Amino acid sequence: ASKRRGTAGKALDIDLPRKGWSIGSKLGEGAQGSVYAVVDTSSKKSKTEPQWAIKVTPKPPKTKSKANAEIRANSASLGNESNLYNAHLKPLRGVWVPQMPSDIQGIRESNNYQYIVIERMECELFDKMEEMATSKEFGNTSSISVGPLAGTLVQIVQAIHQTRQLIIDLKPENFMFAMASNKKGQLLDRLRIVDFGLMRPFQRPEPAATLQGNAMYASLHMHSLQNSSRRDDVEMTLYVIGEALIRFQAMVDGTAATMEQTEVPSYLPWSQAQSDEHLYEQKLKHVKSKTSEFYKRMPAEAAKVLYECLEEVWSYEFNSEPDYDGLRDKLATLKVAKKQRGKATATKKKTPAKAAATPSKSKRTTRRAPAKEEIVIDDSDEEEEASVEEDEPPRRTLRSGRKVQSPVPPAKAKRAASRTIATQTSEDDISPPKRSTRGTASSRKRERSEEVADMEVEEVYVDDSDENDAQVEDVEMEDLADDDDDENQTTENIKDGDVPVKMIIRSKGQRDQFCTITGDEEIIIGSNPIKKKGVTTMTVPGTEANHCMISLYIKRGRAINVKVKDLKTTGGTSVGRAGMTNYKDVKKGGQAGCMIPGEILAGSACIEFMRS
């Protein structure tokens, strides 16, 4: 048995599966457990195998309680990660994701711990910035070519998507470099994506209970509490690429040290936000404006390309397959010009060796890399090399047998974040999708989503006056995003100057629906409400009315509070959560939350009631 002190000071009493193996130093701490190096002292140590690490979490107790809820969640997440490595991601191991020993696959248990054995990593993506800035692989004496890096990041995301999985928790800390092998190769051939605690199969276009993933890099749709899809993974990747451009430019300008002075490095303009809501407002303002500080911090041509790529991704529908090849073609042109200063020599720091096997948990933070010195080029004695732009980065074939010696970086747990929320869900495996084919610019063009203006408070009432029906019926909230049944809607009884609300109410067992327009903040549906400012819309004859008044407080991209104000019976009315199956019985004065998927667009049928 190998013993090593854990995070709480307790010894890790773990029996490792190979003779001569022992637990080494702690490398880092991720969302699902701690990571330790594996020390191999056996005489039969393979010279071709990578170095290994173990990811450990306490074994959950049999009894369930709030006190051990986190332990049980971490254990389940580690099990899901193990299943991903051995099922969906198996063809990508040692190529795009860390390798696993051929004879030690799956989750293992020892005493009071569970663990998996994975390939060790050297360091995180941004720990190699200076090496990339001075390497011939990334340009020449006049510029840093960011195109190959950007293309490789997109290619990794595409490879994951081809397994029918979504990354969701996509941030720079989760891109890591494997240790170099004896064979010479390019740095980007060692780039991997790690930590799959939030990875899940393709999702349905439904609302999310909370923000998924990392707020710093989350897509705009994710901030609006929508389930993520392939378009969101790609959008998050573009934000990582944008930060890489800003970091390279800061190194050239000599401003990196200033941006590193804050607790959270301030490369991204929204990095200093104090809440997720404020962060979203700042991000939306910066990424949507071509003249914002976000784009000003990177080279003008690169900013133009990045904005075009973001615009394309914003135009995708939920289930759209991103044009990965087209995006790589555009991103291949990204570069950052170096400053030329006579006979000054280039300043280059040696990247410290890293040892973390998994990135730290990120609370809206990027890794805080060491302050970079200004890069100055000595061009006195050599001719300037021609700038070479690659259309695409080198492609790696997806094969499972390749083994690369690659250790993983020491994650700075204290700098790591806690915005990584959401739980892993399991679904049936689906066959991988076909690779997207390139099309013309016109064929890739999609209709962009409209941005909804902030809504003013407006109270609108619907009078449902069926005095003969004293029974309270169940009301279920459902997604009506794809329902175009507008022909039966009516705007009867609308007075001049009132805010129109299109609505139709049919008999029991059928659907009721209404539309909102810009300006609607509160919509009240119920029987005989107290008349206030707003519109009174009578229902069609023969309606079986619900004798309760329900207020829907609608805020764009937020939860809807449903409150029973006027109850005609002593029982309760069942209020559903849109797109979900968990219901709550709400009595008079009670309140329950309902989610609206996406933004509420003017004139769109967005909420549907199903009478039970």
Coordinates of C-alpha atoms in Angstrom, one line a residue:
A1 CA 0.0 0.0 0.0
S2 CA 1.2 3.5 -0.8
K3 CA 0.5 6.3 1.7
R4 CA 0.5 10.0 1.0
R5 CA -1.0 12.9 2.9
G6 CA -4.3 14.0 1.4
T7 CA -5.9 17.4 1.2
A8 CA -7.3 17.1 4.7
G9 CA -4.1 15.9 6.2
K10 CA -5.2 12.2 6.2
A11 CA -2.9 9.6 4.7
L12 CA -4.0 8.1 1.4
D13 CA -3.9 4.4 2.1
I14 CA -4.2 3.1 -1.5
D15 CA -3.0 -0.1 -3.0
L16 CA -1.8 0.7 -6.5
P17 CA -2.3 -2.0 -9.2
R18 CA 1.4 -2.5 -10.2
K19 CA 4.4 -3.6 -8.2
G20 CA 6.9 -0.8 -7.7
W21 CA 4.3 1.9 -7.9
S22 CA 3.8 4.4 -5.2
I23 CA 2.0 7.7 -4.7
G24 CA 4.2 10.8 -5.4
S25 CA 3.6 14.5 -4.9
K26 CA 0.2 16.1 -5.2
L27 CA -0.1 17.6 -8.7
G28 CA -3.4 19.5 -8.5
E29 CA -7.0 19.4 -7.6
G30 CA -9.9 19.4 -10.0
A31 CA -13.7 19.6 -9.7
Q32 CA -14.0 15.8 -9.0
G33 CA -10.9 15.0 -7.0
S34 CA -7.2 15.4 -6.2
V35 CA -4.4 14.3 -8.6
Y36 CA -1.1 12.7 -7.5
A37 CA 1.9 11.6 -9.4
V38 CA 2.7 7.9 -9.7
V39 CA 6.3 7.0 -8.9
D40 CA 7.5 3.8 -10.7
T41 CA 10.5 2.2 -9.1
S42 CA 10.2 -1.2 -10.7
S43 CA 13.0 -2.6 -12.8
K44 CA 10.6 -3.5 -15.6
K45 CA 9.6 0.1 -16.2
S46 CA 8.7 0.7 -19.8
K47 CA 10.7 3.2 -21.8
T48 CA 7.9 3.9 -24.2
E49 CA 5.0 4.3 -21.7
P50 CA 4.0 7.8 -20.6
Q51 CA 4.3 8.8 -17.0
W52 CA 1.2 8.2 -15.0
A53 CA -0.9 10.0 -12.4
I54 CA -3.9 9.0 -10.3
K55 CA -7.1 11.0 -9.8
V56 CA -8.5 10.2 -6.4
T57 CA -11.8 10.9 -4.6
P58 CA -13.1 9.5 -1.3
K59 CA -15.4 6.5 -1.6
P60 CA -19.0 7.6 -0.8
P61 CA -20.6 6.3 2.4
K62 CA -23.6 4.0 2.0
T63 CA -25.9 6.3 3.9
K64 CA -27.1 9.4 2.1
S65 CA -27.1 12.8 3.9
K66 CA -26.5 16.4 3.1
A67 CA -23.1 16.2 4.8
N68 CA -21.8 13.7 2.3
A69 CA -23.6 15.0 -0.8
E70 CA -20.4 16.5 -2.3
I71 CA -18.5 13.2 -1.8
R72 CA -21.2 11.3 -3.5
A73 CA -21.3 13.8 -6.4
N74 CA -17.5 13.7 -6.8
S75 CA -17.6 9.9 -6.8
A76 CA -20.4 9.8 -9.5
S77 CA -18.5 12.3 -11.6
L78 CA -15.3 10.3 -11.4
G79 CA -17.2 7.2 -12.5
N80 CA -18.7 9.1 -15.4
E81 CA -15.2 10.4 -16.4
S82 CA -13.9 6.8 -16.3
N83 CA -16.7 5.6 -18.5
L84 CA -16.0 8.3 -21.0
Y85 CA -12.4 7.4 -21.2
N86 CA -13.2 3.7 -21.8
A87 CA -16.2 4.2 -24.2
H88 CA -16.8 7.4 -26.1
L89 CA -13.3 8.8 -25.9
K90 CA -11.3 5.6 -26.3
P91 CA -10.3 6.3 -30.0
L92 CA -9.0 9.8 -28.9
R93 CA -6.7 8.6 -26.0
G94 CA -3.1 9.6 -26.4
V95 CA -4.1 11.9 -29.4
W96 CA -6.6 14.5 -28.2
V97 CA -7.2 13.3 -24.6
P98 CA -4.8 11.7 -22.0
Q99 CA -3.8 8.1 -22.4
M100 CA -4.7 5.3 -19.9
P101 CA -2.7 2.2 -19.2
S102 CA -3.9 -0.7 -21.3
D103 CA -4.0 -3.1 -18.3
I104 CA -5.5 -0.6 -15.8
Q105 CA -8.7 0.8 -17.3
G106 CA -11.8 1.9 -15.5
I107 CA -12.3 3.1 -11.9
R108 CA -10.5 1.3 -9.1
E109 CA -11.3 1.0 -5.4
S110 CA -8.8 0.7 -2.6
N111 CA -9.8 1.0 1.1
N112 CA -11.9 4.2 1.4
Y113 CA -10.9 5.7 -2.0
Q114 CA -11.8 5.5 -5.7
Y115 CA -9.3 6.4 -8.4
I116 CA -8.4 6.2 -12.1
V117 CA -5.0 6.1 -13.7
I118 CA -4.4 8.6 -16.5
E119 CA -1.5 10.1 -18.4
R120 CA 0.4 12.8 -16.6
M121 CA 0.5 16.3 -18.2
E122 CA 3.3 18.8 -18.3
C123 CA 1.6 22.2 -18.1
E124 CA -1.5 24.2 -19.1
L125 CA -2.0 25.9 -22.4
F126 CA -1.0 29.5 -21.3
D127 CA 2.1 28.2 -19.5
K128 CA 3.7 27.8 -22.9
M129 CA 3.0 31.3 -24.2
E130 CA 6.6 32.4 -24.2
E131 CA 7.8 29.2 -25.8
M132 CA 5.2 29.5 -28.6
A133 CA 6.1 33.2 -29.1
T134 CA 9.7 32.4 -29.8
S135 CA 9.3 29.1 -31.6
K136 CA 9.6 28.7 -35.4
E137 CA 6.6 26.4 -35.2
F138 CA 4.6 29.6 -34.5
G139 CA 5.9 32.1 -37.0
N140 CA 9.2 33.8 -37.6
T141 CA 11.2 36.9 -36.6
S142 CA 8.4 39.3 -37.6
S143 CA 5.2 37.7 -36.3
I144 CA 3.7 35.1 -34.0
S145 CA 1.4 32.8 -36.0
V146 CA -1.6 32.0 -33.8
G147 CA -3.5 30.2 -36.6
P148 CA -2.0 26.8 -36.0
L149 CA -2.9 26.9 -32.3
A150 CA -6.5 28.2 -33.0
G151 CA -7.0 25.5 -35.6
T152 CA -5.8 22.8 -33.3
L153 CA -8.2 23.9 -30.5
V154 CA -11.1 23.8 -33.0
Q155 CA -10.0 20.4 -34.2
I156 CA -10.0 19.0 -30.6
V157 CA -13.5 20.3 -30.1
Q158 CA -14.6 18.7 -33.4
A159 CA -13.1 15.4 -32.4
I160 CA -15.0 15.4 -29.1
H161 CA -18.2 16.3 -31.0
Q162 CA -17.8 13.4 -33.4
T163 CA -18.2 11.1 -30.3
R164 CA -21.6 12.8 -29.7
Q165 CA -20.4 14.4 -26.5
L166 CA -20.4 18.1 -25.4
I167 CA -17.5 19.5 -23.4
I168 CA -19.5 22.3 -21.6
D169 CA -16.6 23.1 -19.1
L170 CA -14.4 24.6 -21.7
K171 CA -11.6 26.9 -20.5
P172 CA -7.8 27.4 -21.0
E173 CA -7.0 25.4 -17.9
N174 CA -8.6 22.3 -19.5
F175 CA -6.2 22.4 -22.5
M176 CA -2.9 20.9 -21.4
F177 CA 0.4 19.7 -23.0
A178 CA 1.6 16.2 -22.6
M179 CA 5.3 15.6 -21.8
A180 CA 7.6 15.5 -24.8
S181 CA 8.7 12.0 -26.0
N182 CA 12.2 11.0 -27.2
K183 CA 11.0 11.6 -30.8
K184 CA 11.1 15.1 -32.2
G185 CA 7.7 16.5 -32.9
Q186 CA 5.7 19.7 -32.9
L187 CA 4.4 21.2 -29.7
L188 CA 0.8 21.2 -30.8
D189 CA 0.9 17.4 -31.3
R190 CA 1.1 17.2 -27.5
L191 CA -2.0 19.4 -26.8
R192 CA -4.8 17.5 -25.0
I193 CA -8.1 18.4 -23.4
V194 CA -8.6 17.1 -19.9
D195 CA -11.2 17.0 -17.1
F196 CA -14.5 15.7 -18.3
G197 CA -16.6 16.1 -15.2
L198 CA -19.3 18.1 -17.0
M199 CA -19.1 16.3 -20.3
R200 CA -22.4 14.9 -21.4
P201 CA -24.2 13.6 -24.6
F202 CA -25.9 16.0 -27.0
Q203 CA -28.8 17.7 -25.2
R204 CA -32.3 18.8 -26.1
P205 CA -33.1 22.5 -26.6
E206 CA -34.4 23.0 -23.1
P207 CA -33.8 25.5 -20.3
A208 CA -31.0 24.9 -17.9
A209 CA -31.5 25.0 -14.1
T210 CA -28.4 27.0 -13.6
L211 CA -25.4 28.3 -15.5
Q212 CA -23.4 25.4 -16.9
G213 CA -19.6 25.4 -17.1
N214 CA -17.3 28.4 -16.4
A215 CA -18.9 31.9 -16.5
M216 CA -15.7 33.5 -17.8
Y217 CA -15.9 31.6 -21.1
A218 CA -19.5 30.6 -21.2
S219 CA -21.5 31.3 -24.4
L220 CA -24.2 33.9 -24.5
H221 CA -26.8 31.2 -24.7
M222 CA -25.5 29.5 -21.6
H223 CA -25.6 32.8 -19.7
S224 CA -29.3 33.0 -20.7
L225 CA -29.8 29.6 -18.9
Q226 CA -30.2 27.5 -22.0
N227 CA -28.8 24.0 -22.5
S228 CA -25.6 24.0 -24.4
S229 CA -25.0 22.4 -27.8
R230 CA -22.1 22.2 -30.3
R231 CA -22.4 25.9 -31.2
D232 CA -21.7 26.8 -27.5
D233 CA -18.6 24.7 -27.3
V234 CA -17.2 26.4 -30.4
E235 CA -18.2 29.8 -29.1
M236 CA -16.3 29.1 -25.8
T237 CA -13.3 28.0 -27.9
L238 CA -13.3 31.3 -29.7
Y239 CA -13.2 33.2 -26.4
V240 CA -10.1 31.1 -25.4
I241 CA -8.5 31.9 -28.8
G242 CA -9.4 35.6 -28.2
E243 CA -7.6 35.6 -24.9
A244 CA -4.6 33.9 -26.5
L245 CA -4.4 36.7 -29.0
I246 CA -4.7 39.3 -26.2
R247 CA -1.9 37.6 -24.2
F248 CA 0.4 37.4 -27.2
Q249 CA -0.2 41.1 -27.9
A250 CA 0.4 42.0 -24.3
M251 CA 3.7 40.2 -24.4
V252 CA 4.8 42.1 -27.5
D253 CA 3.6 45.5 -26.0
G254 CA 5.1 44.8 -22.6
T255 CA 1.7 45.2 -20.8
A256 CA 1.4 41.6 -19.6
A257 CA 2.9 42.4 -16.2
T258 CA 0.2 45.0 -15.6
M259 CA -2.6 42.6 -16.5
E260 CA -1.2 40.1 -14.1
Q261 CA -1.3 42.4 -11.1
T262 CA -5.0 41.7 -10.4
E263 CA -6.0 38.5 -8.5
V264 CA -7.8 37.4 -11.6
P265 CA -5.6 38.3 -14.6
S266 CA -7.4 41.1 -16.6
Y267 CA -6.7 40.1 -20.2
L268 CA -10.4 39.7 -20.8
P269 CA -12.3 43.0 -20.2
W270 CA -15.1 41.2 -18.3
S271 CA -12.6 39.3 -16.0
Q272 CA -13.1 41.7 -13.0
A273 CA -16.9 41.3 -12.8
Q274 CA -18.2 40.7 -9.3
S275 CA -21.1 38.4 -10.3
D276 CA -22.2 36.2 -13.1
E277 CA -24.9 38.7 -14.0
H278 CA -22.5 41.6 -14.2
L279 CA -20.0 39.4 -16.1
Y280 CA -22.7 38.5 -18.7
E281 CA -23.6 42.2 -19.2
Q282 CA -19.9 43.1 -19.7
K283 CA -19.2 40.2 -22.0
L284 CA -22.3 40.9 -24.1
K285 CA -21.3 44.6 -24.4
H286 CA -17.7 43.8 -25.5
V287 CA -18.1 40.8 -27.8
K288 CA -21.0 42.3 -29.8
S289 CA -19.2 45.6 -30.5
K290 CA -16.4 45.6 -33.1
T291 CA -15.0 48.7 -31.4
S292 CA -15.0 47.4 -27.9
E293 CA -11.9 47.0 -25.6
F294 CA -12.0 43.2 -26.2
Y295 CA -11.1 43.6 -29.9
K296 CA -8.9 46.6 -29.4
R297 CA -6.5 44.5 -27.2
M298 CA -5.7 42.2 -30.2
P299 CA -4.3 43.0 -33.7
A300 CA -6.9 44.7 -35.9
E301 CA -6.9 42.0 -38.6
A302 CA -7.1 39.2 -36.0
A303 CA -10.0 41.0 -34.3
K304 CA -11.9 41.3 -37.6
V305 CA -11.4 37.5 -38.2
L306 CA -12.5 36.6 -34.7
Y307 CA -15.6 38.8 -34.9
E308 CA -16.6 37.2 -38.2
C309 CA -16.2 33.7 -36.6
L310 CA -18.3 34.7 -33.6
E311 CA -21.0 36.1 -35.8
E312 CA -21.1 32.8 -37.7
V313 CA -21.4 30.8 -34.6
W314 CA -24.1 33.1 -33.2
S315 CA -26.2 32.5 -36.3
Y316 CA -26.2 28.7 -35.7
E317 CA -29.4 27.0 -34.6
F318 CA -29.4 24.8 -31.5
N319 CA -28.8 21.6 -33.4
S320 CA -26.6 23.1 -36.2
E321 CA -23.4 21.3 -37.0
P322 CA -20.6 23.9 -36.9
D323 CA -18.6 24.5 -40.0
Y324 CA -15.3 23.4 -38.3
D325 CA -13.3 23.4 -41.6
G326 CA -14.5 26.8 -42.6
L327 CA -13.7 28.2 -39.2
R328 CA -10.2 26.7 -39.3
D329 CA -9.6 28.3 -42.7
K330 CA -10.5 31.7 -41.3
L331 CA -8.5 31.3 -38.0
A332 CA -5.4 30.1 -39.9
T333 CA -4.7 33.8 -40.8
L334 CA -4.4 34.9 -37.1
K335 CA -1.0 36.4 -36.2
V336 CA 0.5 39.0 -33.9
A337 CA 3.3 41.2 -35.2
K338 CA 6.5 41.4 -33.2
K339 CA 8.3 44.6 -32.5
Q340 CA 11.6 45.2 -34.3
R341 CA 14.3 47.1 -32.3
G342 CA 17.7 47.2 -33.8
K343 CA 20.2 44.7 -32.2
A344 CA 18.2 44.0 -29.0
T345 CA 18.0 40.3 -28.3
A346 CA 14.9 38.4 -27.7
T347 CA 14.1 37.8 -24.0
K348 CA 12.9 34.3 -23.3
K349 CA 12.1 32.7 -20.0
K350 CA 12.3 29.0 -19.4
T351 CA 8.9 27.6 -18.7
P352 CA 9.0 25.9 -15.3
A353 CA 8.2 22.2 -15.2
K354 CA 4.6 21.5 -14.3
A355 CA 3.1 18.5 -12.7
A356 CA -0.6 18.7 -12.5
A357 CA -2.6 15.9 -13.9
T358 CA -5.8 17.9 -14.1
P359 CA -6.6 21.6 -14.2
S360 CA -7.7 23.5 -11.1
K361 CA -11.3 24.3 -10.6
S362 CA -11.9 27.7 -12.0
K363 CA -14.0 30.4 -10.4
R364 CA -14.4 32.6 -13.4
T365 CA -10.6 32.8 -13.6
T366 CA -8.0 32.1 -16.1
R367 CA -4.6 30.7 -15.0
R368 CA -2.4 33.4 -13.8
A369 CA 0.8 32.9 -15.8
P370 CA 4.1 34.5 -14.7
A371 CA 4.5 38.1 -15.8
K372 CA 5.9 38.2 -19.3
E373 CA 8.7 40.4 -20.5
E374 CA 8.5 42.4 -23.7
I375 CA 9.7 40.4 -26.7
V376 CA 12.3 42.2 -28.8
I377 CA 13.9 40.7 -31.9
D378 CA 17.5 40.7 -33.0
D379 CA 17.4 41.3 -36.7
S380 CA 20.8 42.8 -37.2
D381 CA 22.7 39.8 -38.6
E382 CA 20.0 37.7 -40.3
E383 CA 17.5 38.4 -43.0
E384 CA 13.9 38.5 -42.1
E385 CA 12.2 35.2 -42.8
A386 CA 9.2 35.2 -44.9
S387 CA 5.9 34.9 -43.0
V388 CA 4.3 31.5 -43.6
E389 CA 0.6 31.1 -43.0
E390 CA -0.8 27.7 -43.0
D391 CA -4.3 27.1 -44.3
E392 CA -4.8 24.4 -41.6
P393 CA -2.8 23.0 -38.7
P394 CA -1.4 19.5 -39.2
R395 CA -4.1 16.9 -38.9
R396 CA -3.7 14.0 -36.5
T397 CA -5.4 10.7 -37.2
L398 CA -7.7 9.5 -34.5
R399 CA -6.2 6.1 -33.6
S400 CA -6.2 4.5 -30.2
G401 CA -2.9 2.7 -30.2
R402 CA -0.6 5.7 -30.2
K403 CA 1.3 6.2 -26.9
V404 CA 3.0 9.5 -26.1
Q405 CA 5.0 10.1 -23.0
S406 CA 3.2 13.0 -21.5
P407 CA 2.9 14.3 -18.0
V408 CA 0.4 16.9 -16.8
P409 CA 0.7 20.3 -15.1
P410 CA 0.5 21.3 -11.5
A411 CA -2.8 23.1 -11.2
K412 CA -2.9 26.1 -8.9
A413 CA -5.9 25.0 -6.8
K414 CA -6.3 28.3 -5.0
R415 CA -6.4 30.1 -8.4
A416 CA -8.9 27.6 -9.7
A417 CA -12.5 28.3 -9.9
S418 CA -15.8 27.2 -8.6
R419 CA -18.1 28.3 -11.4
T420 CA -17.9 24.8 -12.8
I421 CA -21.5 23.8 -11.9
A422 CA -24.0 21.4 -13.3
T423 CA -24.2 17.7 -12.9
Q424 CA -23.2 14.9 -15.3
T425 CA -26.1 13.1 -16.9
S426 CA -25.9 9.9 -18.8
E427 CA -27.8 9.0 -22.0
D428 CA -27.7 6.2 -24.5
D429 CA -24.7 6.3 -26.8
I430 CA -25.4 7.4 -30.3
S431 CA -23.3 6.7 -33.4
P432 CA -20.9 9.5 -34.2
P433 CA -22.1 12.2 -36.7
K434 CA -20.7 12.6 -40.1
R435 CA -17.9 15.1 -40.5
S436 CA -19.1 18.4 -41.8
T437 CA -18.3 19.2 -45.4
R438 CA -17.2 22.6 -46.6
G439 CA -19.7 24.7 -48.3
T440 CA -19.7 28.1 -50.0
A441 CA -20.0 31.2 -47.9
S442 CA -23.6 31.6 -48.9
S443 CA -24.4 28.0 -47.9
R444 CA -22.9 28.5 -44.5
K445 CA -24.7 31.8 -43.9
R446 CA -27.5 31.5 -41.4
E447 CA -30.1 33.9 -40.1
R448 CA -28.8 35.6 -37.0
S449 CA -30.8 35.6 -33.8
E450 CA -32.5 38.8 -32.9
E451 CA -31.5 40.6 -29.8
V452 CA -34.4 41.5 -27.5
A453 CA -34.5 44.9 -26.0
D454 CA -34.9 45.3 -22.2
M455 CA -38.5 45.1 -21.2
E456 CA -40.4 47.8 -19.4
V457 CA -42.9 46.9 -16.7
E458 CA -46.3 46.4 -18.1
E459 CA -49.2 44.7 -16.4
V460 CA -51.5 42.8 -18.7
Y461 CA -54.6 40.9 -17.4
V462 CA -56.7 38.2 -18.9
D463 CA -60.2 37.8 -17.6
D464 CA -61.3 34.1 -17.5
S465 CA -64.8 34.4 -16.1
D466 CA -66.4 31.0 -16.0
E467 CA -68.3 31.2 -12.7
N468 CA -69.7 27.7 -13.1
D469 CA -66.4 25.9 -12.9
A470 CA -65.1 25.7 -9.4
Q471 CA -62.5 23.1 -10.0
V472 CA -58.8 24.0 -10.2
E473 CA -57.1 22.3 -13.0
D474 CA -53.4 21.4 -13.3
V475 CA -51.3 23.7 -15.4
E476 CA -48.2 22.5 -17.1
M477 CA -45.5 24.8 -18.6
E478 CA -44.2 23.6 -21.9
D479 CA -41.7 24.8 -24.5
L480 CA -43.5 26.3 -27.5
A481 CA -40.4 27.3 -29.4
D482 CA -41.2 25.2 -32.5
D483 CA -45.0 25.8 -32.4
D484 CA -46.1 28.0 -35.3
D485 CA -49.8 27.6 -34.6
D486 CA -50.7 31.3 -34.9
E487 CA -53.8 31.1 -37.0
N488 CA -56.1 30.5 -34.0
Q489 CA -54.8 33.3 -31.9
T490 CA -57.0 36.3 -31.4
T491 CA -56.7 39.9 -30.2
E492 CA -60.3 40.4 -29.4
N493 CA -61.3 43.0 -26.7
I494 CA -58.1 45.0 -27.2
K495 CA -58.7 48.7 -26.4
D496 CA -56.8 51.5 -28.0
G497 CA -53.6 52.3 -26.2
D498 CA -53.4 48.9 -24.6
V499 CA -50.5 46.4 -25.0
P500 CA -51.9 43.6 -27.1
V501 CA -51.5 40.0 -25.9
K502 CA -52.5 37.4 -28.4
M503 CA -54.2 34.5 -26.7
I504 CA -56.6 31.6 -27.3
I505 CA -58.1 29.3 -24.7
R506 CA -59.8 26.1 -25.7
S507 CA -61.6 23.5 -23.9
K508 CA -60.2 21.0 -21.4
G509 CA -57.5 18.7 -22.7
Q510 CA -56.2 21.1 -25.3
R511 CA -53.5 23.7 -25.4
D512 CA -53.7 27.4 -24.4
Q513 CA -51.0 29.8 -25.6
F514 CA -50.2 33.4 -25.6
C515 CA -47.6 35.7 -27.2
T516 CA -45.7 38.5 -25.8
I517 CA -44.5 41.7 -27.3
T518 CA -41.7 44.1 -26.4
G519 CA -42.7 45.8 -23.2
D520 CA -44.5 42.9 -21.5
E521 CA -43.0 42.3 -18.1
E522 CA -45.9 40.8 -16.2
I523 CA -48.7 38.8 -17.7
I524 CA -51.5 37.6 -15.5
I525 CA -53.8 34.8 -16.4
G526 CA -56.8 33.8 -14.2
S527 CA -60.4 34.3 -13.2
N528 CA -61.9 37.7 -12.3
P529 CA -58.7 39.5 -11.3
I530 CA -58.9 43.0 -9.8
K531 CA -59.0 45.4 -12.7
K532 CA -55.8 47.4 -13.0
K533 CA -53.9 49.0 -15.9
G534 CA -53.8 46.6 -18.8
V535 CA -55.9 44.6 -21.2
T536 CA -58.9 42.4 -20.3
T537 CA -59.2 39.6 -22.8
M538 CA -62.3 37.4 -22.6
T539 CA -62.0 33.7 -23.4
V540 CA -63.9 32.1 -26.2
P541 CA -67.3 30.4 -25.4
G542 CA -67.3 27.0 -23.9
T543 CA -64.1 27.4 -22.0
E544 CA -63.5 25.4 -18.9
A545 CA -61.7 28.0 -16.8
N546 CA -59.0 27.6 -14.2
H547 CA -60.2 29.4 -11.2
C548 CA -56.9 30.8 -10.0
M549 CA -54.9 33.8 -11.1
I550 CA -51.3 33.1 -12.1
S551 CA -48.7 35.8 -12.5
L552 CA -45.8 35.3 -14.8
Y553 CA -42.9 37.7 -14.0
I554 CA -41.0 37.5 -17.3
K555 CA -37.5 38.7 -17.5
R556 CA -35.3 38.0 -20.5
G557 CA -33.1 35.0 -19.9
R558 CA -34.2 34.6 -16.3
A559 CA -36.5 32.4 -14.3
I560 CA -40.2 33.0 -14.2
N561 CA -41.9 33.1 -10.9
V562 CA -45.4 31.7 -10.9
K563 CA -47.5 32.8 -8.0
V564 CA -51.1 31.8 -7.2
K565 CA -52.9 35.0 -6.3
D566 CA -56.6 34.2 -6.4
L567 CA -57.6 30.6 -5.6
K568 CA -61.2 29.6 -5.8
T569 CA -60.9 26.3 -4.0
T570 CA -59.2 25.1 -0.9
G571 CA -56.9 22.8 -2.8
G572 CA -53.8 23.7 -4.7
T573 CA -52.9 24.1 -8.3
S574 CA -50.0 22.3 -9.9
V575 CA -47.5 24.6 -11.5
G576 CA -44.9 22.9 -13.7
R577 CA -41.4 23.8 -14.6
A578 CA -41.1 24.4 -18.3
G579 CA -39.4 21.5 -20.1
M580 CA -38.9 19.6 -16.8
T581 CA -40.8 16.8 -15.0
N582 CA -40.6 17.9 -11.4
Y583 CA -43.8 19.7 -10.3
K584 CA -44.8 21.5 -7.1
D585 CA -48.2 21.9 -5.7
V586 CA -48.6 25.6 -5.1
K587 CA -51.3 26.9 -2.7
K588 CA -52.7 30.4 -2.3
G589 CA -49.8 32.7 -1.8
G590 CA -47.3 30.0 -2.8
Q591 CA -44.7 30.4 -5.5
A592 CA -42.7 28.2 -7.8
G593 CA -40.1 28.8 -10.5
C594 CA -40.6 28.1 -14.2
M595 CA -38.0 28.5 -16.9
I596 CA -38.5 30.0 -20.3
P597 CA -36.1 28.5 -22.9
G598 CA -34.1 31.2 -24.5
E599 CA -35.1 34.8 -25.0
I600 CA -38.7 36.0 -25.2
L601 CA -39.0 37.5 -28.7
A602 CA -41.6 40.1 -29.6
G603 CA -44.7 38.5 -31.0
S604 CA -43.4 34.9 -30.5
A605 CA -45.6 32.2 -29.0
C606 CA -43.3 31.3 -26.2
I607 CA -45.4 29.8 -23.4
E608 CA -48.0 27.0 -23.6
F609 CA -50.4 25.7 -21.0
M610 CA -51.7 22.1 -21.3
R611 CA -54.9 21.5 -19.5
S612 CA -54.8 18.1 -17.8

